[in-house]
Coordinates of C-alpha atoms in Angstrom, one line a residue:
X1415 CA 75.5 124.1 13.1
X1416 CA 78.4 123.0 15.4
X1417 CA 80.5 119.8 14.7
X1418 CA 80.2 118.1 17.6
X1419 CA 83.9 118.1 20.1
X1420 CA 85.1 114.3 20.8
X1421 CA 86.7 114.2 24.0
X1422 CA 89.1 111.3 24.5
X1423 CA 87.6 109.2 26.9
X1424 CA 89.7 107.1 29.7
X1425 CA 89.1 103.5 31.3
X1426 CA 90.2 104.6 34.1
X1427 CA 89.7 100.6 35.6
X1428 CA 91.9 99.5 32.5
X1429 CA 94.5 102.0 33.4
X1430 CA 94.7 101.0 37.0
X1431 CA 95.0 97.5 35.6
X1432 CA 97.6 98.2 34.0
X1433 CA 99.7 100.5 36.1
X1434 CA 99.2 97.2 38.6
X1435 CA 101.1 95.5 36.0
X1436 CA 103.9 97.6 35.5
X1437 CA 105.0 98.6 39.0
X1438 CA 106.0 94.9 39.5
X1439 CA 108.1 94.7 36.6
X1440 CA 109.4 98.0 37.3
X1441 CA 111.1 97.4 40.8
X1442 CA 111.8 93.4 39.3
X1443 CA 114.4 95.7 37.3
X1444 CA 115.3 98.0 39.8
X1445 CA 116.0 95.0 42.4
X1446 CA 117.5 92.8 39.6
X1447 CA 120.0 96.1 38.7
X1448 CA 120.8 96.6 42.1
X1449 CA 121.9 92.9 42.9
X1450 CA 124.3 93.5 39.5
X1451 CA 125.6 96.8 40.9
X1452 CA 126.7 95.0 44.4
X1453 CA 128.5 92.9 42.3
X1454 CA 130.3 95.7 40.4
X1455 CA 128.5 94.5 37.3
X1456 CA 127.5 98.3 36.2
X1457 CA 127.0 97.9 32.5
X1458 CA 125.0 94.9 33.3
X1459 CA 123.0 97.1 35.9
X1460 CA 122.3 99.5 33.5
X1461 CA 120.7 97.5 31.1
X1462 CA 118.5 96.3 33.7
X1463 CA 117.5 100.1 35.0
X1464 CA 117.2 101.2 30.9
X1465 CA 114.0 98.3 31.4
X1466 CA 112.7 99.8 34.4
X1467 CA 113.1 103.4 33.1
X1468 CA 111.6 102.1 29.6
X1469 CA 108.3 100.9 31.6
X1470 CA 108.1 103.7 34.4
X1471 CA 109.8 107.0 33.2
X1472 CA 108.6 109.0 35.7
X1473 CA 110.5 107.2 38.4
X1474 CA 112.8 108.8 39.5
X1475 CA 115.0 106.0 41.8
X1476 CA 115.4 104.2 37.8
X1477 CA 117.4 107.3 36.6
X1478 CA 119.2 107.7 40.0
X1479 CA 120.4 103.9 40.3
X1480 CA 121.7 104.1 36.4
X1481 CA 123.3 107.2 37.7
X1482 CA 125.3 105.8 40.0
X1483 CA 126.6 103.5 38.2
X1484 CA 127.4 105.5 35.3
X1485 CA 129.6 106.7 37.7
X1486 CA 131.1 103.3 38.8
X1487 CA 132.3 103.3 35.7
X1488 CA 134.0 106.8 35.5
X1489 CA 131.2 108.4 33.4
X1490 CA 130.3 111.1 35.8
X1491 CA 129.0 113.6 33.1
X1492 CA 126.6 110.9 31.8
X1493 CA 125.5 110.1 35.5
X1494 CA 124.6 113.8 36.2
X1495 CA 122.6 113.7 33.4
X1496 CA 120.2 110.8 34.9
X1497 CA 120.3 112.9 38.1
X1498 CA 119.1 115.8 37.1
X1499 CA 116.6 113.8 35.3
X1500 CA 115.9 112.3 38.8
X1501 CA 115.8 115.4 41.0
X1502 CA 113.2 117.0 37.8
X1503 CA 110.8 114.5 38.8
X1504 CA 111.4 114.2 42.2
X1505 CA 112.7 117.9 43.5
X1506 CA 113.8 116.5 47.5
X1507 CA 115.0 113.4 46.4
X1508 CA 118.0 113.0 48.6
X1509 CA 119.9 110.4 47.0
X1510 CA 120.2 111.9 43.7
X1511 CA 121.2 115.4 45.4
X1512 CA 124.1 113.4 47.1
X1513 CA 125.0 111.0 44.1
X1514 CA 125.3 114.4 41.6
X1515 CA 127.5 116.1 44.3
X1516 CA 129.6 113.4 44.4
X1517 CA 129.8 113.2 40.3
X1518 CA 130.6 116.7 40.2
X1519 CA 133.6 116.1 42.9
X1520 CA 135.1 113.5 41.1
X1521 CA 135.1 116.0 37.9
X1522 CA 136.6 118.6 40.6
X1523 CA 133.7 120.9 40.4
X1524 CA 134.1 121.5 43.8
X1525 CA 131.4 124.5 44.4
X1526 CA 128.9 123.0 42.5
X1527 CA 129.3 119.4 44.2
X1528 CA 129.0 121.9 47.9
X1529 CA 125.9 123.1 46.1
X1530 CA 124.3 119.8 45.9
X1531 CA 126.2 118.2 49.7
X1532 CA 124.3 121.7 50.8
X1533 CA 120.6 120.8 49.5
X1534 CA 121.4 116.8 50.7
X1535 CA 122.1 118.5 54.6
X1536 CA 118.9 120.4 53.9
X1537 CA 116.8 117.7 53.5
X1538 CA 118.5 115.1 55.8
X1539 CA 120.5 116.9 58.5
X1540 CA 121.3 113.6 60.5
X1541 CA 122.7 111.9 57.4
X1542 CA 127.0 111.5 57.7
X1543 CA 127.1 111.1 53.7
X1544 CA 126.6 114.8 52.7
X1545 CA 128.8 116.0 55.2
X1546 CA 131.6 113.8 54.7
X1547 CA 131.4 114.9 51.1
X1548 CA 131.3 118.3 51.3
X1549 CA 133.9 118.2 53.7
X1550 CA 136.4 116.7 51.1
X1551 CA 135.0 119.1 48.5
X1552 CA 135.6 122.1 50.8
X1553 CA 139.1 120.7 51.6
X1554 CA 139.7 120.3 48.2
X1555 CA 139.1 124.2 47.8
X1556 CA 141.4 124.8 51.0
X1557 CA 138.3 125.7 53.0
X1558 CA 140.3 123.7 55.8
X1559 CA 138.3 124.7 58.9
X1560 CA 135.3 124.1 57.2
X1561 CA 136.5 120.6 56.2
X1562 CA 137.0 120.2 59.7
X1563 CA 133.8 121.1 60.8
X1564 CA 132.2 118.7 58.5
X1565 CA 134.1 115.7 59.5
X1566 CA 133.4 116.4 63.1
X1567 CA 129.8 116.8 62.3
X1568 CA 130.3 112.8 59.9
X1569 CA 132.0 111.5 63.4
X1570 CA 129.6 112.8 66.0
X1571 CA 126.9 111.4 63.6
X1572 CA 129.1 107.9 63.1
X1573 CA 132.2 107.6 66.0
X1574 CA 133.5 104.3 63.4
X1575 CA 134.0 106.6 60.4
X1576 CA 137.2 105.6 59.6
X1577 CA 137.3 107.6 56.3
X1578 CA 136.0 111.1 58.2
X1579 CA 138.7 110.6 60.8
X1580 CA 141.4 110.3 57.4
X1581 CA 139.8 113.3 56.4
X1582 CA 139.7 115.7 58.8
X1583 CA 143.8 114.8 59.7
X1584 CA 144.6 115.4 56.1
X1585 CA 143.1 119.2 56.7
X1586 CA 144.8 119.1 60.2
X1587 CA 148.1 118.7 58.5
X1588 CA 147.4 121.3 56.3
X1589 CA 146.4 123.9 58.8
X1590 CA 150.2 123.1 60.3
X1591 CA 148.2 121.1 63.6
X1592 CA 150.8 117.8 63.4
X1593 CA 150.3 115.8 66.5
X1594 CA 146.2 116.8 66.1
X1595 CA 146.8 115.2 62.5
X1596 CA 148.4 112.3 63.4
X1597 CA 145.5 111.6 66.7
X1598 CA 142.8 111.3 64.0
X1599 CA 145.1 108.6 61.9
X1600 CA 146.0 106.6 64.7
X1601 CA 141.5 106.8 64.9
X1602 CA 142.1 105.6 61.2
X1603 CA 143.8 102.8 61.6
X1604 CA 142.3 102.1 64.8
X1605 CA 139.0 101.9 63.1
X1606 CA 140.2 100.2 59.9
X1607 CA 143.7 98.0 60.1
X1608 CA 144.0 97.6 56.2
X1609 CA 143.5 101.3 55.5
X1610 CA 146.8 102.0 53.4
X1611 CA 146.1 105.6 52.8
X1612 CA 145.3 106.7 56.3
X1613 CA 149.2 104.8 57.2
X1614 CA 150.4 106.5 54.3
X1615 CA 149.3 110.0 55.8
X1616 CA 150.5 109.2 59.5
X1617 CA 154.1 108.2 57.9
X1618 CA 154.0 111.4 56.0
X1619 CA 153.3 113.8 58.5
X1620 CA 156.2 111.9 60.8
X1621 CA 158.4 112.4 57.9
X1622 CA 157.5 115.9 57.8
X1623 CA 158.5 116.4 61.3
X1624 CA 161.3 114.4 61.5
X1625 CA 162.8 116.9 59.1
X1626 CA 162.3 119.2 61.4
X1627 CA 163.5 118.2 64.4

């Protein structure tokens, strides 16, 4: 004779239920995290996505939003972590492409950050964030044209990117093009009045020539 199998049986109307229950609560945590994390309260923020994570772990945008702001708080190895936990579950999730490339700039793992600007462009190639990231990653490297190219590509996409036009003068400078330089800081400041660093560069670059003269 043969025992007989039991097969675990679902109620598949109970489940349903109680998925219906959970999404709510879910995003209640995400929205609640991402008021905290507008308010720079990050370890505050992260409590709240550790809720919504804890009720829905294959959500991916719970691991990404505690990601970023891991790395609010400087802990960019811990915030790769949650996105590659992210882009597991959710392989052409933009966000978390863009977020990890960012992480891995700050640590000055300048390829691998282009690695993940590059897959960002691939699945969003009117977006300004990926290229104004991989530009500073590339000018980082001393891929100067290339960093050009990218911050042209940020600006045609957004003319008011006051941080692209700061960008692409710093690699101007570096390629020896001066006066270019200085145009796209005088954009800077033209764009931005308070923007200390983009002054900072313009004064330096006059400096430089002044030397010279």
């Amino acid at each position: 004779t043969h025992s007989a199998t039991l097969k675990p049986t679902i109620d598949l109307a109970k489940l349903e239920k109680l998925l219906d229950k959970t999404a709510p609560l879910t995003n209640r945590h995400l929205v609640k995290g991402n008021e905290l994390q507008d308010k720079g309260l990050h370890d505050q923020a992260i409590q709240e996505y550790d809720r919504a994570i804890k009720l829905d772990p294959y959500d991916a945008k719970g691991y990404t939003a505690r990601g970023y702001s891991y790395g609010n708080l400087g802990r960019h190895q811990r915030a790769i972590e949650d996105y590659d936990e992210a882009i597991q579950l959710a392989p052409n999730f933009l966000a978390a492409y863009l977020n990890r490339g960012n992480a891995y700039h700050s640590l000055k793992r300048y390829e691998t950050a282009i690695s993940d600007y590059n897959k960002a462009v691939q699945l969003d190639p009117d977006r300004a964030k990926p290229y104004f990231g991989r530009g500073l990653s590339r000018e980082a490297l001393g891929y100067y044209k290339a960093a050009i190219d990218d911050q042209t590509k940020v600006i045609q996409i957004d003319p008011t990117h006051a941080d692209a036009y700061n960008a692409r003068g710093v690699a101007y400078a570096k390629l020896g093009k001066y006066q270019t330089a200085i145009e796209d800081f005088d954009k800077s400041v033209q764009l931005n009045p308070s923007y200390a660093m983009a002054y900072a560069n313009r004064a330096a670059v006059y400096s430089f020539l002044d030397q010279y003269e």
